[in-house]
PDB file of C-alpha atoms and ligand atoms in Angstrom:
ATOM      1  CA  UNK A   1     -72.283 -16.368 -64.684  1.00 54.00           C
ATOM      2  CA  UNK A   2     -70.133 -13.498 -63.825  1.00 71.00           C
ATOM      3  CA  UNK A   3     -69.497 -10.983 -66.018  1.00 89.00           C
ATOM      4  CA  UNK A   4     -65.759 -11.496 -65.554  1.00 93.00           C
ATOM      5  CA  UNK A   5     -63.175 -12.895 -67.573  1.00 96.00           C
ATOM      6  CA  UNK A   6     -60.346 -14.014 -65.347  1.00 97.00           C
ATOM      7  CA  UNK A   7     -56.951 -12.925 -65.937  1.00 98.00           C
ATOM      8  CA  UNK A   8     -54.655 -14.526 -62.702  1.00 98.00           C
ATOM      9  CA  UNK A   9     -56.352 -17.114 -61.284  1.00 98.00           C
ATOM     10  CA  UNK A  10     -56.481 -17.127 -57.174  1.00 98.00           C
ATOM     11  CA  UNK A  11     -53.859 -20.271 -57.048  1.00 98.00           C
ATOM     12  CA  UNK A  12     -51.533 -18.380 -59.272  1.00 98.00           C
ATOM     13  CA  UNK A  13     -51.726 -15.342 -57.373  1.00 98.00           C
ATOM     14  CA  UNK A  14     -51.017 -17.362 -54.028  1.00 98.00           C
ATOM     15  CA  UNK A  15     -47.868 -18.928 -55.510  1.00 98.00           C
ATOM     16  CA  UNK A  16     -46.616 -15.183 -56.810  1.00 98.00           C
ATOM     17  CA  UNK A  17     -47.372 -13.636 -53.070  1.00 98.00           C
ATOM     18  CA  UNK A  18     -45.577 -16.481 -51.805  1.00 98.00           C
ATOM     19  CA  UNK A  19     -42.339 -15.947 -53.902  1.00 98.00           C
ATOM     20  CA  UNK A  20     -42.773 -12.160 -53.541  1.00 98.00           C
ATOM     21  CA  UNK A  21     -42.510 -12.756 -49.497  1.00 98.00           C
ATOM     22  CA  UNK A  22     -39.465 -14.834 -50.139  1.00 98.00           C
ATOM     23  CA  UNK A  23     -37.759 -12.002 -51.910  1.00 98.00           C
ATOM     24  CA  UNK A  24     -38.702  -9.581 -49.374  1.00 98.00           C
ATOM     25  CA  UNK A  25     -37.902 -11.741 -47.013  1.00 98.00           C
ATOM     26  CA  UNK A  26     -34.432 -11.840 -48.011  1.00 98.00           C
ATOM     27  CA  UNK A  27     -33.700  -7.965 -48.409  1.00 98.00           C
ATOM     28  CA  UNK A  28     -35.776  -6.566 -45.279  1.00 98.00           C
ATOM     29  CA  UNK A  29     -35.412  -9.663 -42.233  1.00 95.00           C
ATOM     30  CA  UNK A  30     -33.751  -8.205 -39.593  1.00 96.00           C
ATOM     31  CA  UNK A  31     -34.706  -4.424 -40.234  1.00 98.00           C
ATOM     32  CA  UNK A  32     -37.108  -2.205 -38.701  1.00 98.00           C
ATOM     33  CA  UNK A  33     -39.785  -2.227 -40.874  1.00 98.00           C
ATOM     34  CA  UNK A  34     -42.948  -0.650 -42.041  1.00 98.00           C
ATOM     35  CA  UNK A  35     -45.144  -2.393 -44.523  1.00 98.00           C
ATOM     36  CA  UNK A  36     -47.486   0.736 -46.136  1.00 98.00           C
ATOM     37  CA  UNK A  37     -50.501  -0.084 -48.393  1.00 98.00           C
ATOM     38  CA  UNK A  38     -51.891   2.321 -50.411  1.00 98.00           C
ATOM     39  CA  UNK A  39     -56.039   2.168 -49.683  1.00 97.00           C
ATOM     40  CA  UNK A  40     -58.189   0.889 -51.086  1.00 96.00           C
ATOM     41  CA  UNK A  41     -57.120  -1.137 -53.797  1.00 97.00           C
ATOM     42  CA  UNK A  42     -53.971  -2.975 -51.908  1.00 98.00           C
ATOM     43  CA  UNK A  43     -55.665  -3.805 -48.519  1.00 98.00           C
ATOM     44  CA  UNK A  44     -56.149  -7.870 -49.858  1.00 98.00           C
ATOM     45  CA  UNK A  45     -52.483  -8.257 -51.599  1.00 98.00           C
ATOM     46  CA  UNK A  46     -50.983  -6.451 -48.426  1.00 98.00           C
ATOM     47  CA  UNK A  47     -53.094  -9.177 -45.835  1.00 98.00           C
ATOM     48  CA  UNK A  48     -52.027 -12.032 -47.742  1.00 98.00           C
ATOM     49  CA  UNK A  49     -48.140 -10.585 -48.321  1.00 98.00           C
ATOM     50  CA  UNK A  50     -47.687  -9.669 -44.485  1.00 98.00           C
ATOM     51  CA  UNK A  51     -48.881 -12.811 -43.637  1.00 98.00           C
ATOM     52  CA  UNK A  52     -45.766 -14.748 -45.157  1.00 98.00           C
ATOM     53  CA  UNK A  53     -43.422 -12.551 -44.479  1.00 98.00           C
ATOM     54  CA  UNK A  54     -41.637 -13.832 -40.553  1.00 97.00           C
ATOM     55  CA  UNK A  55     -40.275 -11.387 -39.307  1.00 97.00           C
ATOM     56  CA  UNK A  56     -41.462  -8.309 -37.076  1.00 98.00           C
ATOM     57  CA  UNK A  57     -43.341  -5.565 -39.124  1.00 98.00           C
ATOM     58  CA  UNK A  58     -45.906  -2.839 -38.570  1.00 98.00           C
ATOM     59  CA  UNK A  59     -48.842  -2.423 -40.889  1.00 98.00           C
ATOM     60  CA  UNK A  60     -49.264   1.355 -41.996  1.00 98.00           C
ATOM     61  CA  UNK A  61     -52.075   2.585 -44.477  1.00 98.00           C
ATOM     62  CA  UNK A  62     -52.610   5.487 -46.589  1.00 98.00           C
ATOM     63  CA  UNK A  63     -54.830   6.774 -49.016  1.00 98.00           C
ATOM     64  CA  UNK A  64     -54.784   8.627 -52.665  1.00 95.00           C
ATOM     65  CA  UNK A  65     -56.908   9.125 -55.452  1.00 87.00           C
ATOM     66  CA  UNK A  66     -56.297   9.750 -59.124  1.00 72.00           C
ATOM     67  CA  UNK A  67     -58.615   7.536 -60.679  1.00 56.00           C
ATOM     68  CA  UNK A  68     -62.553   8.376 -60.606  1.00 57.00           C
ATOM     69  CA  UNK A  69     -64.931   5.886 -62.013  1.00 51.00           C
ATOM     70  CA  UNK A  70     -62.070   4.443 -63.827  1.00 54.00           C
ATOM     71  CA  UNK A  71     -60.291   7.547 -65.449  1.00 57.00           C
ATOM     72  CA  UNK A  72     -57.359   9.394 -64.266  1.00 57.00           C
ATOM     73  CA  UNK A  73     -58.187  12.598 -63.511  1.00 57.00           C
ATOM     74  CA  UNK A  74     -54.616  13.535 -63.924  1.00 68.00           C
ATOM     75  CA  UNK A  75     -53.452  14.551 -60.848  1.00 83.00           C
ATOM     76  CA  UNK A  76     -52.804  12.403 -57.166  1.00 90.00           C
ATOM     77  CA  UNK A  77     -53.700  13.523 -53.802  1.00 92.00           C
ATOM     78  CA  UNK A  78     -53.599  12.213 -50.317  1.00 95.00           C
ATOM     79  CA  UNK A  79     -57.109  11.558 -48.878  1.00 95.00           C
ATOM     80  CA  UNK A  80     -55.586  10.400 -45.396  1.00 97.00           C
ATOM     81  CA  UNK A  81     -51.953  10.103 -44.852  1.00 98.00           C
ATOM     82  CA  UNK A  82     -50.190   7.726 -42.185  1.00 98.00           C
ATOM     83  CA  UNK A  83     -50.644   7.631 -38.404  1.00 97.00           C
ATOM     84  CA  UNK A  84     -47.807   6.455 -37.020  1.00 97.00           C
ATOM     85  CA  UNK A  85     -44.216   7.975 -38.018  1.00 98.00           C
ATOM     86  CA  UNK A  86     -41.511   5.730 -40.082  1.00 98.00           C
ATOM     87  CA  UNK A  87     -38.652   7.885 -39.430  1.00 98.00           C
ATOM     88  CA  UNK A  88     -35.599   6.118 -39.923  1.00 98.00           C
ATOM     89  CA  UNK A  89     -37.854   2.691 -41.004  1.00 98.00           C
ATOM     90  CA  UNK A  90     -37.113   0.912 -43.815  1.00 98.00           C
ATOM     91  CA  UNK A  91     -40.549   1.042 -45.996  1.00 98.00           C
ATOM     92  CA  UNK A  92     -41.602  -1.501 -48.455  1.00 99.00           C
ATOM     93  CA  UNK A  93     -44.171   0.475 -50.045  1.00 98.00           C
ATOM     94  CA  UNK A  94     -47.239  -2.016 -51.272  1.00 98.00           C
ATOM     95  CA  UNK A  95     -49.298  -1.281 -54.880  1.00 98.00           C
ATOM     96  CA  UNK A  96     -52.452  -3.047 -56.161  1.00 98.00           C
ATOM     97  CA  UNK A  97     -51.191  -1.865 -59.560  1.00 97.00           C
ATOM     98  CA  UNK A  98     -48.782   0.375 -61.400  1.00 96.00           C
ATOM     99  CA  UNK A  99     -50.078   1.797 -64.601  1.00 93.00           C
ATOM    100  CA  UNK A 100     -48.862   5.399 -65.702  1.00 91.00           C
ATOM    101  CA  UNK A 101     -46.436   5.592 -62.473  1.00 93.00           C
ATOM    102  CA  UNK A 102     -48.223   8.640 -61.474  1.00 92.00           C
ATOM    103  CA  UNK A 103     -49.154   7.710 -58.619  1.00 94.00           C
ATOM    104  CA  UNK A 104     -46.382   5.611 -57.526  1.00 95.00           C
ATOM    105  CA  UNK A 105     -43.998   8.565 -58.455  1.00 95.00           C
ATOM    106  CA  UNK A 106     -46.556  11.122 -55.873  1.00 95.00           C
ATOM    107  CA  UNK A 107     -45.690   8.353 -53.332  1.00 97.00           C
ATOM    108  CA  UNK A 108     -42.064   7.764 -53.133  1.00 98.00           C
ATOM    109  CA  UNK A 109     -41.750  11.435 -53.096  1.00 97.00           C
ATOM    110  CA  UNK A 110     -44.281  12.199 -50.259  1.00 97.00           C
ATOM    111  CA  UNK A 111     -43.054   8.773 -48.288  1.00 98.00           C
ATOM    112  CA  UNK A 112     -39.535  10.342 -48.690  1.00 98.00           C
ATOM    113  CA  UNK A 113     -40.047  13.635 -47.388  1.00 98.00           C
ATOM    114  CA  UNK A 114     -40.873  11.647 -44.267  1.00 98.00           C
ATOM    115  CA  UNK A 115     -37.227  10.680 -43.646  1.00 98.00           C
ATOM    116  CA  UNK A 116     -37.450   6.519 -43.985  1.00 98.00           C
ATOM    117  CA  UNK A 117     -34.065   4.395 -43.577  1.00 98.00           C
ATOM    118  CA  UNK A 118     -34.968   3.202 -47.299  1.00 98.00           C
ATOM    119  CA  UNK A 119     -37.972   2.713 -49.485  1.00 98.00           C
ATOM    120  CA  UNK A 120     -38.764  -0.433 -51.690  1.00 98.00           C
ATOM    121  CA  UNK A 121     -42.125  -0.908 -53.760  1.00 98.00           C
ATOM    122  CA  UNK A 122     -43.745  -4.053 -54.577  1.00 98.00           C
ATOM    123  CA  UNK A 123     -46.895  -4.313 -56.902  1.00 98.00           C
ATOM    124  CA  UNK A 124     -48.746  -7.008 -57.756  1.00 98.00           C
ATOM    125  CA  UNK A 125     -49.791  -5.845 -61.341  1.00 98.00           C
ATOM    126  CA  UNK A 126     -47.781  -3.351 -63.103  1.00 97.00           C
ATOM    127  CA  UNK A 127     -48.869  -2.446 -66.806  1.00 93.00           C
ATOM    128  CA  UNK A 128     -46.582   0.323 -68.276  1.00 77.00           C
ATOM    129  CA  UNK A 129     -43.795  -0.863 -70.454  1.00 73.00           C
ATOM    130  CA  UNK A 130     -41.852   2.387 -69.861  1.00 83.00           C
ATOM    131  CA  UNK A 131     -38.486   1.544 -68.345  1.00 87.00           C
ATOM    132  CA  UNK A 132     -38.307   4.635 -66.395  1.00 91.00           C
ATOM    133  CA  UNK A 133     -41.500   3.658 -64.613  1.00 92.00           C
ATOM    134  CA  UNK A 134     -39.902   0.126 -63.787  1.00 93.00           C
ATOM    135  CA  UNK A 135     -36.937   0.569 -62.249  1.00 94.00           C
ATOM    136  CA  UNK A 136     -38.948   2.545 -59.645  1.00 96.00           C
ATOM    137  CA  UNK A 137     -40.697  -0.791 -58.514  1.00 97.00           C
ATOM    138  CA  UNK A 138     -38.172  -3.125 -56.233  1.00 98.00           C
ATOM    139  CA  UNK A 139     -41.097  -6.174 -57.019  1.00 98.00           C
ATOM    140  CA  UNK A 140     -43.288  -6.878 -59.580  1.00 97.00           C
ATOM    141  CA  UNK A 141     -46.062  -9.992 -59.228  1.00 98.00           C
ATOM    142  CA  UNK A 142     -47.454 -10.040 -62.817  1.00 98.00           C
ATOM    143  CA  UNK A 143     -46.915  -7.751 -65.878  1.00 96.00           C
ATOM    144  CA  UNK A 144     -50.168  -7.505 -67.829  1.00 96.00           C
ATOM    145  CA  UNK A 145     -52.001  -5.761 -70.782  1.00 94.00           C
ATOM    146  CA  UNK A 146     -53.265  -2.325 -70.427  1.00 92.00           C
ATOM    147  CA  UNK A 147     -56.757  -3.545 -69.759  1.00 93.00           C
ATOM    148  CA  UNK A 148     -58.971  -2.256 -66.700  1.00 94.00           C
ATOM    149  CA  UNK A 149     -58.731  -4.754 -64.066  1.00 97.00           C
ATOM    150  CA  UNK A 150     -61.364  -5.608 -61.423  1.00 97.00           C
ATOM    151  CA  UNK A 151     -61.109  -7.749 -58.033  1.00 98.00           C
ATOM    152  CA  UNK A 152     -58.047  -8.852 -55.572  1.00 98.00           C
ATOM    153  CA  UNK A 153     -58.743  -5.346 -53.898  1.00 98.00           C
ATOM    154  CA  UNK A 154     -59.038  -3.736 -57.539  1.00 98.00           C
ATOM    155  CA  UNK A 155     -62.697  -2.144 -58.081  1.00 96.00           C
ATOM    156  CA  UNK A 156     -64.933  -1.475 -60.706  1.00 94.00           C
ATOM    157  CA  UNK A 157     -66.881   1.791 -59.853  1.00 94.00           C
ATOM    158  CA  UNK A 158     -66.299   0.617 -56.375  1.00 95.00           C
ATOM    159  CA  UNK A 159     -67.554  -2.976 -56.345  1.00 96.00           C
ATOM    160  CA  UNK A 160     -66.025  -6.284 -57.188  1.00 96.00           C
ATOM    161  CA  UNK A 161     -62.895  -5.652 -54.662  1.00 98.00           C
ATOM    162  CA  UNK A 162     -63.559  -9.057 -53.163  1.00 97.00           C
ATOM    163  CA  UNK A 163     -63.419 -11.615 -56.227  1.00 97.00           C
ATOM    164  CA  UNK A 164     -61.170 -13.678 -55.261  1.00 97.00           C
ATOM    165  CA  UNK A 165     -58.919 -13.665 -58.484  1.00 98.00           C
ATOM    166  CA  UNK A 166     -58.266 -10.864 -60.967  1.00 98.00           C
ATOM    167  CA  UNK A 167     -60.756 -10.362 -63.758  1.00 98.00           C
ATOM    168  CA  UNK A 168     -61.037  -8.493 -66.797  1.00 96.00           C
ATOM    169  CA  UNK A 169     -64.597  -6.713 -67.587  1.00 87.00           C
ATOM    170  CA  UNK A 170     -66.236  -8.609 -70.568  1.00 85.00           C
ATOM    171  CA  UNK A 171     -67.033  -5.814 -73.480  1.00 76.00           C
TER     172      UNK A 171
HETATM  173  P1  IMP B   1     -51.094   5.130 -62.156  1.00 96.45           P
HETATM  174  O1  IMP B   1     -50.956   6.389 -61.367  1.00 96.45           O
HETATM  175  O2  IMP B   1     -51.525   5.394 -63.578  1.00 96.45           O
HETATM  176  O3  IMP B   1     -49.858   4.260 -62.126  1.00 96.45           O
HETATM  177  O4  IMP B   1     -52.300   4.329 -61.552  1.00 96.45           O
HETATM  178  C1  IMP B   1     -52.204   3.707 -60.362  1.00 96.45           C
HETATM  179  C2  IMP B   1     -53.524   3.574 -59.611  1.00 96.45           C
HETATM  180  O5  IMP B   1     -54.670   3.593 -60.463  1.00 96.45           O
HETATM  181  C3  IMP B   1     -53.534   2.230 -58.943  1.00 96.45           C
HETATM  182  O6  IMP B   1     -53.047   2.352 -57.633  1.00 96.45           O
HETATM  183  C4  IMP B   1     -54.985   1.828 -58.989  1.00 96.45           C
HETATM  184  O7  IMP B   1     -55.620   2.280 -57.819  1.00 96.45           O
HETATM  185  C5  IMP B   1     -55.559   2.552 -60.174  1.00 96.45           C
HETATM  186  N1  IMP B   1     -55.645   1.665 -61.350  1.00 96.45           N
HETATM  187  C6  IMP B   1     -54.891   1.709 -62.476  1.00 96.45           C
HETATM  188  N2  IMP B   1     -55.257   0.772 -63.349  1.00 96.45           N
HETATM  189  C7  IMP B   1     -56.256   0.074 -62.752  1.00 96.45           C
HETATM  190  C8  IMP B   1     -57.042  -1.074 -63.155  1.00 96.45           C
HETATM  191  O8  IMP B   1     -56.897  -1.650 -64.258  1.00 96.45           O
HETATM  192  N3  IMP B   1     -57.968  -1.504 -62.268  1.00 96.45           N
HETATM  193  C9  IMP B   1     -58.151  -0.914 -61.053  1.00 96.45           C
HETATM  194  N4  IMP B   1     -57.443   0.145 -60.641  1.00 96.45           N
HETATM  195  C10 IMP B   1     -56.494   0.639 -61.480  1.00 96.45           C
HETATM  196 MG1   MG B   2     -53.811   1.634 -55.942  1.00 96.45          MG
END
């Protein structure tokens, strides 16, 4: 029995990724673009996303941390940055999930300084009911409760990444 209860079930999180790419679709066909997931947590959203999306795109990856062993320790840094340059690209910037902002805020700042055409963010799971956190994020899969979620990409002390849906930890 897994010590999981689950939150978004893996057909409801196909369907969202599935609308999500139609959005996206619509505002970024026919643009150069760069697709950037931020490591670890959004590698599985990001392979599932890119693959609906038809039109050409490159894949770019970068990595922070703020969180250790699920606390924030308040402050964001870049562990590896990206290799290639997006210069004049339009970037949809992926998340895993949005809590605090802090970290998406760290990233549209650093991302910017790098000269892009435009930058967009999409997150699957987004958590903070400030409104100055959300109008930052261009598209949101699911809002949920400020629980600590595990799986989808999302880790709990560094496991669980690959269940296939998202699960809350059972107290
Ligand atoms: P923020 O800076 O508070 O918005 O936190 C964003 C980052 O913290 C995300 O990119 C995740 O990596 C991590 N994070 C926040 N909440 C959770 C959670 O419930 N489960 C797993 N990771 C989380
Ligand atoms: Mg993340």
């Amino acid at each position: 029995m897994s010590a999981y209860d689950v939150l978004i079930p893996e057909g409801e999180i196909r369907l969202k990724v599935e609308s999500l790419a139609e959005q996206i679709g619509r505002d970024f066909s026919g643009k150069e673009t760069a697709v950037v997931a931020v490591l670890k947590g959004a590698f599985i959203f990001m392979a599932d996303l890119v693959r609906k999306l038809d039109f050409p795109l490159t894949c770019e990856f970068l990595r922070v941390s703020s969180y250790k062993n699920n606390k924030s320790t308040g402050s964001v840094k870049v562990e590896f940055d990206l290799s290639e340059s997006i210069e004049g690209k339009h970037v949809l910037l992926v998340e895993d999930i949005i809590d605090t902002g802090r970290t998406v805020r760290f990233l549209l700042d650093h991302l910017k300084s790098k000269k892009p055409a435009s930058i967009k963010v999409c997150t699957l799971l987004y958590k903070e009911m400030d409104p100055n956190v959300k109008k930052l994020i261009d598209y949101i899969g699911f809002e949920i409760p400020k629980e600590y979620v595990v799986g989808y990409g999302m880790d709990d002390a560094g496991l669980q990444r690959s269940l296939p849906f998202v699960g809350i930890k059972r107290s």
